[in-house]
Coordinates of C-alpha atoms in Angstrom, one line a residue:
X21 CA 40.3 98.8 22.7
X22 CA 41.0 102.2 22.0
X23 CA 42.5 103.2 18.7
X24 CA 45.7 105.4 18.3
X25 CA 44.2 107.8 16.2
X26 CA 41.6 108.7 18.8
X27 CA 44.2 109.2 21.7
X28 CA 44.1 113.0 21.7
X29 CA 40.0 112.4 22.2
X30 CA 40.8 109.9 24.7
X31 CA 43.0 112.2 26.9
X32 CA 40.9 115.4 26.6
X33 CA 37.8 113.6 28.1
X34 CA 40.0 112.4 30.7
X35 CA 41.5 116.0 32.1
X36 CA 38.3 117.1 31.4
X37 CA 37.2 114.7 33.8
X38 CA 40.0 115.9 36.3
X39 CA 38.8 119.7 36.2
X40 CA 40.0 120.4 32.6
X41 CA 43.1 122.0 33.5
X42 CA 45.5 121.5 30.0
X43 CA 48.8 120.2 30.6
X44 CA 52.1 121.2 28.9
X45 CA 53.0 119.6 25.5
X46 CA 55.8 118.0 27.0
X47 CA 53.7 116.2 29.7
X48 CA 51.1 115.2 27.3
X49 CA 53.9 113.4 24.6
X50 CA 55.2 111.3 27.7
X51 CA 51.8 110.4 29.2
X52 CA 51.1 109.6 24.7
X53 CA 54.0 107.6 24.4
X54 CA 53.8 105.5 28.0
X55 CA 50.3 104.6 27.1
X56 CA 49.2 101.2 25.4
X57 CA 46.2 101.5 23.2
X58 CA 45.4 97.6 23.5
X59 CA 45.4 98.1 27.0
X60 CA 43.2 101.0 27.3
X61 CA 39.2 101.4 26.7
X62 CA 36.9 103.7 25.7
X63 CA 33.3 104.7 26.2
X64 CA 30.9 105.6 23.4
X65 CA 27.6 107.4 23.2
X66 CA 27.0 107.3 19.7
X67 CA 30.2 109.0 18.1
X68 CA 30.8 111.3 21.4
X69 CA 33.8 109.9 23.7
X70 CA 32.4 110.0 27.1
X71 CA 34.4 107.6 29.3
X72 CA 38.1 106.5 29.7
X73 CA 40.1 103.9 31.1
X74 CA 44.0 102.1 31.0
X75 CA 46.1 99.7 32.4
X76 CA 49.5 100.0 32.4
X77 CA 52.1 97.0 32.2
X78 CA 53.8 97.3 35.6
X79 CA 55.5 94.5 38.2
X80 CA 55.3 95.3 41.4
X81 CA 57.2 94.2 44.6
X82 CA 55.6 91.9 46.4
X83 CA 56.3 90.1 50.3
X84 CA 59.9 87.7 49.9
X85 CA 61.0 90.0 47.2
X86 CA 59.3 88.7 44.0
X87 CA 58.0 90.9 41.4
X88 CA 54.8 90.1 40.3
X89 CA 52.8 91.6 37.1
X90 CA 50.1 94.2 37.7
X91 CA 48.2 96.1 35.7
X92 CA 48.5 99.7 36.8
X93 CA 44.9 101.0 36.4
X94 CA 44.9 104.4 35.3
X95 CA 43.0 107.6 33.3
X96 CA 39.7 106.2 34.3
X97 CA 37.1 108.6 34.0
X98 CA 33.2 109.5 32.9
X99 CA 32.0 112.9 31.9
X100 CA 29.9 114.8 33.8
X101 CA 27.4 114.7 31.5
X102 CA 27.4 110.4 31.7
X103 CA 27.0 110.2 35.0
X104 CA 25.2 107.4 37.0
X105 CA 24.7 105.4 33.9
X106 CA 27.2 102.5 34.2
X107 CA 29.7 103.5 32.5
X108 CA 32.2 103.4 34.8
X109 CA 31.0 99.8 36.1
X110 CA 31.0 98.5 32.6
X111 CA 35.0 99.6 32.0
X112 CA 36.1 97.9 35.4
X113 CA 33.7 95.0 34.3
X114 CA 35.5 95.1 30.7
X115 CA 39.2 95.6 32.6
X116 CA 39.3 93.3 34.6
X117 CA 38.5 90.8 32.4
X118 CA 41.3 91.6 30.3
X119 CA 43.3 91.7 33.1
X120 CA 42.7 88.3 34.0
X121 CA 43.1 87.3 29.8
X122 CA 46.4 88.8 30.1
X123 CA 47.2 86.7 32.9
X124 CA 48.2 89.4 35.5
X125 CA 47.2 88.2 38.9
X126 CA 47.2 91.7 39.9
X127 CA 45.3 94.9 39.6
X128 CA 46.6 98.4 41.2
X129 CA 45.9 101.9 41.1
X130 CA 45.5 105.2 42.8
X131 CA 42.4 106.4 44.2
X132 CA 40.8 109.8 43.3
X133 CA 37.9 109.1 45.4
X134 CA 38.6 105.9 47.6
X135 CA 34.9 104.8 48.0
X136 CA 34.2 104.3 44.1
X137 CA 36.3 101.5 43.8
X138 CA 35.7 99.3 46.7
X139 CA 32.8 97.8 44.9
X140 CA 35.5 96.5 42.0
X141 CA 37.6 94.8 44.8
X142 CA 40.3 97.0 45.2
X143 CA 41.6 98.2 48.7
X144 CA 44.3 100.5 50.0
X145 CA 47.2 98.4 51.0
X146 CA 49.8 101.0 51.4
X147 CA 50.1 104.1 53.0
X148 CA 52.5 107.3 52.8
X149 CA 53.9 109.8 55.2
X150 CA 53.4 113.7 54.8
X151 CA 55.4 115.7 56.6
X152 CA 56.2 119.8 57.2
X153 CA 59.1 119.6 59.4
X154 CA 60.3 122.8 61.4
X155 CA 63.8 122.7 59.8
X156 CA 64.5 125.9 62.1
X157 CA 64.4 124.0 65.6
X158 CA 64.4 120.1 64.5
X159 CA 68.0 118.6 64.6
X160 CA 68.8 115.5 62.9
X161 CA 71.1 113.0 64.2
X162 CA 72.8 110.7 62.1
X163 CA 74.6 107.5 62.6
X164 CA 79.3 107.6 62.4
X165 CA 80.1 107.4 59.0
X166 CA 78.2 109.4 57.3
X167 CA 80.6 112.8 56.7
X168 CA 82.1 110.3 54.3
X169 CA 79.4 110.7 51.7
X170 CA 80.4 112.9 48.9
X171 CA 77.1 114.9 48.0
X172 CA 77.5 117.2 44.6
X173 CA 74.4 119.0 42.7
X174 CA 73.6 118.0 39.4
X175 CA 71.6 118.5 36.1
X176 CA 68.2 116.6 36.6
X177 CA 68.2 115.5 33.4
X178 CA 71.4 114.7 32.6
X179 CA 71.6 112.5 35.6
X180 CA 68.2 110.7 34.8
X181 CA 70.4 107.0 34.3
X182 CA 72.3 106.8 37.3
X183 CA 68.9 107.7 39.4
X184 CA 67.5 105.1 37.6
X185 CA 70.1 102.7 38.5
X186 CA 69.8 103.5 42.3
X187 CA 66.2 102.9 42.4
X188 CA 66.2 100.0 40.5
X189 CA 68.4 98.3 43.1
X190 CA 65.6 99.6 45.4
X191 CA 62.9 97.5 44.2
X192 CA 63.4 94.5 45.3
X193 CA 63.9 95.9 49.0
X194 CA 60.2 97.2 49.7
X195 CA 57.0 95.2 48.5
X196 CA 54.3 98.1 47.0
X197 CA 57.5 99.3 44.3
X198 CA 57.1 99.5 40.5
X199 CA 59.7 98.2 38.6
X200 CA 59.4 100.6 35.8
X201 CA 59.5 100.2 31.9
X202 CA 61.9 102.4 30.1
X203 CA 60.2 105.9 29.8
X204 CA 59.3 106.5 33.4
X205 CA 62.3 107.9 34.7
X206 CA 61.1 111.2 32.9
X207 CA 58.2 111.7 34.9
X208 CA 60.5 112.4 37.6
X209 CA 61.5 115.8 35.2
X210 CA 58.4 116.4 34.1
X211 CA 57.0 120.0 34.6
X212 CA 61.0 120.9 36.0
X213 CA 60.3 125.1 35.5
X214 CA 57.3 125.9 37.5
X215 CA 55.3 128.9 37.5
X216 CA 54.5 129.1 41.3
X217 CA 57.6 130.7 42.6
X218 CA 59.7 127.6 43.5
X219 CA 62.5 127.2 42.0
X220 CA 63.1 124.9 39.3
X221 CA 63.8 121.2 40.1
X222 CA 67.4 120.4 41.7
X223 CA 69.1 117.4 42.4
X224 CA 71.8 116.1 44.7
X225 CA 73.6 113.0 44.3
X226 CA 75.6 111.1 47.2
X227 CA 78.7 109.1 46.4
X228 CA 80.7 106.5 48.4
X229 CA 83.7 105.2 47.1
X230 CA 83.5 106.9 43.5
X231 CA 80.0 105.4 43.1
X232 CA 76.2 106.9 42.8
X233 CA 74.6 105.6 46.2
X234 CA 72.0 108.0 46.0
X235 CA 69.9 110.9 44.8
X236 CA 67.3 113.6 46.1
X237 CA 65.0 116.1 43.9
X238 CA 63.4 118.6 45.5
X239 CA 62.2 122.5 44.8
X240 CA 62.8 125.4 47.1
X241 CA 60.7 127.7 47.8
X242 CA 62.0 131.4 49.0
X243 CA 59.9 133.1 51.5
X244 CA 61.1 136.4 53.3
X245 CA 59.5 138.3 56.4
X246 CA 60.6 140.9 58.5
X247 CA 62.7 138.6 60.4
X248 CA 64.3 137.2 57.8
X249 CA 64.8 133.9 55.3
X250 CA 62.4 131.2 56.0
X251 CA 62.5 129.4 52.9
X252 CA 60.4 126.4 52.0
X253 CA 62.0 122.7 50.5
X254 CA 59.9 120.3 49.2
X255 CA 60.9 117.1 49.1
X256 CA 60.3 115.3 45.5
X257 CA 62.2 112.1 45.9
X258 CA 64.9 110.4 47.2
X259 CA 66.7 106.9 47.0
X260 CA 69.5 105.8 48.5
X261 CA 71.2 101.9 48.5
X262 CA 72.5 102.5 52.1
X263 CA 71.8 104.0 55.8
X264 CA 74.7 106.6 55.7
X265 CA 73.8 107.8 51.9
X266 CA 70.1 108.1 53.1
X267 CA 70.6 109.5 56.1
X268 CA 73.5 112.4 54.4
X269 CA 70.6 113.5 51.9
X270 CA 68.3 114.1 54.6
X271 CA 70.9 116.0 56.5
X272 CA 71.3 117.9 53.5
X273 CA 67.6 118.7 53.8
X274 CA 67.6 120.0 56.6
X275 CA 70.6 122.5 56.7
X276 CA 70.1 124.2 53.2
X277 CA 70.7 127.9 53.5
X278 CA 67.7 130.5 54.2
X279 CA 65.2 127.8 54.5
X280 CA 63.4 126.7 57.8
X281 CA 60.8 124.0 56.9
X282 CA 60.8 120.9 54.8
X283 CA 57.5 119.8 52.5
X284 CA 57.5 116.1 52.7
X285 CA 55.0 114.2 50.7
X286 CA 54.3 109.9 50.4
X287 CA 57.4 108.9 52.3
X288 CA 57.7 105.3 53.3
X289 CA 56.1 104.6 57.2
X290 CA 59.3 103.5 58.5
X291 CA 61.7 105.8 56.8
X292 CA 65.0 106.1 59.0
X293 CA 64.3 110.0 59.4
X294 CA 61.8 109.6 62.2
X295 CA 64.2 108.0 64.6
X296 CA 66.8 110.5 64.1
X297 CA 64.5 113.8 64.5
X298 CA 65.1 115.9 68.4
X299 CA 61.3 116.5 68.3
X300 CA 58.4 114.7 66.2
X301 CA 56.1 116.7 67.1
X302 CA 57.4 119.1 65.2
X303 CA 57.1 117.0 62.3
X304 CA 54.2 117.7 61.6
X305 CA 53.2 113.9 60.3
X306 CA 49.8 112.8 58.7
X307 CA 49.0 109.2 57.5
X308 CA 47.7 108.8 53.8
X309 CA 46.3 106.0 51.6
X310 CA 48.8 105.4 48.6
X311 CA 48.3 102.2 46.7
X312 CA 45.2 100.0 46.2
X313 CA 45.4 96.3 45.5
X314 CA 42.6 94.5 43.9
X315 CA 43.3 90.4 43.4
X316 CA 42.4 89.0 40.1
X317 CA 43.7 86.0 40.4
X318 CA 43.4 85.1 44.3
X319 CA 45.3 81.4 43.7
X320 CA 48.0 82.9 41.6
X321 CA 48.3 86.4 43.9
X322 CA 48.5 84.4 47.6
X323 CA 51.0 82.2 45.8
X324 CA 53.4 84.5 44.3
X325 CA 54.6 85.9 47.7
X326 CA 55.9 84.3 50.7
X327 CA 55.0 84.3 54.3
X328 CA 57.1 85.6 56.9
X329 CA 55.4 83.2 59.6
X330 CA 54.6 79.9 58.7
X331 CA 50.7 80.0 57.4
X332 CA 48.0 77.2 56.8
X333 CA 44.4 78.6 56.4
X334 CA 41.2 77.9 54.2
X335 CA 40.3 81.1 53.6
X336 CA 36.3 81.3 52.6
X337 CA 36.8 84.2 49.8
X338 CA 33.4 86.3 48.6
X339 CA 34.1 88.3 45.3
X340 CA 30.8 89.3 43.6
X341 CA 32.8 91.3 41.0
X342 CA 34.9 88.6 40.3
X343 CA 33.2 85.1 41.0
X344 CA 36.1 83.0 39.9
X345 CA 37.9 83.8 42.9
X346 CA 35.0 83.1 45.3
X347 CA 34.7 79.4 47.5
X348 CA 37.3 78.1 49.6
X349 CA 40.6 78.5 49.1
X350 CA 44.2 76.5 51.2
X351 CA 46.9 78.5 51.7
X352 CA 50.3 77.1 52.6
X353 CA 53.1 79.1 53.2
X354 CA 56.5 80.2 54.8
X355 CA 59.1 82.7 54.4
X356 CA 60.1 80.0 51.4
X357 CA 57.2 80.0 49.6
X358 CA 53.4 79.5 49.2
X359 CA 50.5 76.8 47.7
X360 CA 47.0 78.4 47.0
X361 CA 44.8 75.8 45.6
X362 CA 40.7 75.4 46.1
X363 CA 40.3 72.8 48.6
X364 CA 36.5 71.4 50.0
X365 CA 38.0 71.9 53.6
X366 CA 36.5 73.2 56.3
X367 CA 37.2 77.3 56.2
X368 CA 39.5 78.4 59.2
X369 CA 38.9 82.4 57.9
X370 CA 35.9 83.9 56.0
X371 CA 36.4 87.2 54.2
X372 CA 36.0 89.2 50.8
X373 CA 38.8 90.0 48.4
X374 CA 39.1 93.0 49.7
X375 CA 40.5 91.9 52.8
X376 CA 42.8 89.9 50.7
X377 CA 44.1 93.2 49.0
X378 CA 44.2 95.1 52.0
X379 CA 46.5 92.5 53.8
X380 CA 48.3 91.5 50.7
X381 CA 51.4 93.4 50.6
X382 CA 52.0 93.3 54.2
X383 CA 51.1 96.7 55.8
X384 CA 47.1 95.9 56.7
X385 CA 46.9 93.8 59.7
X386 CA 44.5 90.8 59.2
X387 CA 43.9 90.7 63.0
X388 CA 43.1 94.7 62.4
X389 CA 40.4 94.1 59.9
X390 CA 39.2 91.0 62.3
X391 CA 38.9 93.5 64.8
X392 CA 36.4 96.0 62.6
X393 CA 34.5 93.4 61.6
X394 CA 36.0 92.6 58.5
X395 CA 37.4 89.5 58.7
X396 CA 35.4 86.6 60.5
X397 CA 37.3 83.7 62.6
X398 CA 35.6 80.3 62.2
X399 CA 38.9 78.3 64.0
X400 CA 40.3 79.8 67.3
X401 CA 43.8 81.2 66.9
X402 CA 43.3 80.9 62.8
X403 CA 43.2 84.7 62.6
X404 CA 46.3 85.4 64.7
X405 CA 48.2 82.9 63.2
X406 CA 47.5 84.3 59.3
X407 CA 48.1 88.0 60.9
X408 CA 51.6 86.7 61.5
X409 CA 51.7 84.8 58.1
X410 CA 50.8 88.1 56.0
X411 CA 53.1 90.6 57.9
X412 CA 56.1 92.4 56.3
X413 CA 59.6 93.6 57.7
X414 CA 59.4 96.5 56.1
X415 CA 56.3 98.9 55.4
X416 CA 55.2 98.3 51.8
X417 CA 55.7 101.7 49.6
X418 CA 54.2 103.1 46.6
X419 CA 57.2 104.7 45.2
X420 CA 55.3 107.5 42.8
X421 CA 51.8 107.8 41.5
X422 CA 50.6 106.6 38.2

């Protein structure tokens, strides 16, 4: 467990790590004051730090709405100089015990390098949108009714609480979101003066009937050629509780003055915008892996979120990293609820957790990873069947990084 008093230690190895690049004082007391020492490790050689790693206390959003602990796995790295000594196989070995002492069924994180941790479990299971949209020539059509949002700038920071209320009636809406602790609403701020030429961070708020319904933050970036204004926007975030306050902050987007592009970034799959563009293909879109889910413990995860088809497999689960969830497992389940308990059945499915994680929040198609290989049907029309089972309405969504 790492001690307070060697936190500064802690964190230097860690952006050293990252390329060393120092941060600003006020980005280093929030990232200080959001991390929990008895939930973070350390590694040692001798009386030199050399390797890092946290968890931090999250829920996240899973299938049927529940929100489920998970320990967002974060600040994990090894010095140069430590490599390819088992460090970092020793902290995930360490964490993921604790995670399971805790009794989080969950483990999440981001990946830096995607291939490092597929041998812990984990496995992307959300995915965001990148976009640079040709503001100049793309219209946007949006549905009657939404003139009648009131849109009005505001400060950032002084408007931190009611964005925080409109995402937290988010949440619930999307499985892959964080319900956040108190203190993460300011990494939305953090870093607001920049020293790239954007401008500083701005934000909009849209009102229907007197009330907040929604926000955007973004940075604009001026650019000037002989022909004119062809300004940059990029997109930071946006929430809305509605279609028509969604879809008037977009607008908004698109039609601010002496810009002709917009820098999108991590946008749900299925976001409303797509539908209403004249031209995609001047969208610009790319596909990229957000959150990775790693299930520690398998009985509890399956269990905690419901099926929107109804679902009865044995699943045959391997987990080398984690042999407590490995043998045979029965999964009952409906859009109701769920029962995953060991069973000495015949398997219908055979697959490693990280199939499991991949499919878990509803965005990895279990009849996809059948189809690479990945996923091995011992009962005809077992696979399809589950595929239905684990499916979402809605894409899942990491709302931020962590």
């Amino acid at each position: 467990m790492l001690r307070a008093e060697d936190w500064d230690r802690w964190y230097d190895v860690l952006l050293r790590a990252f390329g060393g690049v120092p941060e600003q004082a006020e980005e280093r007391e929030l990232w200080r004051r959001l991390t929990s020492c008895e939930r973070s490790v350390g590694a040692w050689d001798g009386g030199e730090l050399v390797g890092t790693a946290g968890a931090f206390d999250f829920r996240l959003t899973v299938p049927g709405g529940a929100s489920v602990p998970a320990a967002g796995v974060t600040m994990v790295g090894v010095s140069a100089t430590h490599r390819r000594r088992g460090l970092l196989t020793s902290m995930m070995r360490r964490q993921l015990d604790d995670v399971r002492a805790w009794g989080e069924p969950l483990a999440v994180l981001t990946a830096s390098e995607p291939e490092i941790y597929g041998r812990f479990g984990y496995a992307a299971a959300t995915f965001g949108l990148h976009a640079e949209i040709d503001t100049g020539r793309v219209r946007l059509s949006v549905p009657e009714g939404t003139d009648d949002v009131r849109l009005t700038y505001a400060d950032p920071r002084a408007t931190l609480d009611a964005c925080e209320a409109v995402y937290a009636r988010t949440v619930a809406l999307r499985p892959g979101m964080l319900d956040r602790r108190p203190g993460w609403e300011e990494v939305a701020v953090l870093g607001a003066q920049t020293g790239d030429g954007a401008s500083p961070l701005q934000c909009v708020l849209a009102e229907r009937e007197g009330r907040v319904s929604g926000y955007v933050r973004f940075r604009v970036q001026p650019r000037y050629t002989d022909s004119g204004h062809n300004g940059e926007v990029q997109l930071q975030d946006l929430a809305a509780l509605d279609p028509l306050s969604q879809a008037a902050l977009w607008r908004f987007l698109f039609g601010i003055d002496l810009t002709s592009s917009l820098k999108v970034r991590g946008r749900p799959l299925d976001e409303a915008w797509q539908y209403q563009v004249s031209d995609i293909r001047r969208c610009g879109l790319r596909v990229r892996d957000q959150l990775y889910v790693r299930l520690v413990d398998l009985g509890a995860a399956l269990q905690a979120r419901t099926y929107q088809a109804p679902v009865d497999v044995v699943l045959e689960v391997e987990d080398a990293f984690c042999p407590w969830n490995a043998g045979r497992w029965r999964l009952s389940g409906d859009p109701e609820g769920a029962v995953c308990e060991r069973t000495t059945d015949a398997a219908d499915l055979a697959l490693s957790v990280r199939e499991l994680g991949a499919a878990y929040l509803g965005g990895v198609s279990l009849a996809a990873l059948g189809a690479a290989g990945r996923v091995r049907e011992l009962r005809e029309g077992a696979l399809a069947a589950a595929a239905a089972g684990f499916g979402s309405a809605v894409a899942p969504w990491l709302p931020h990084g962590f």
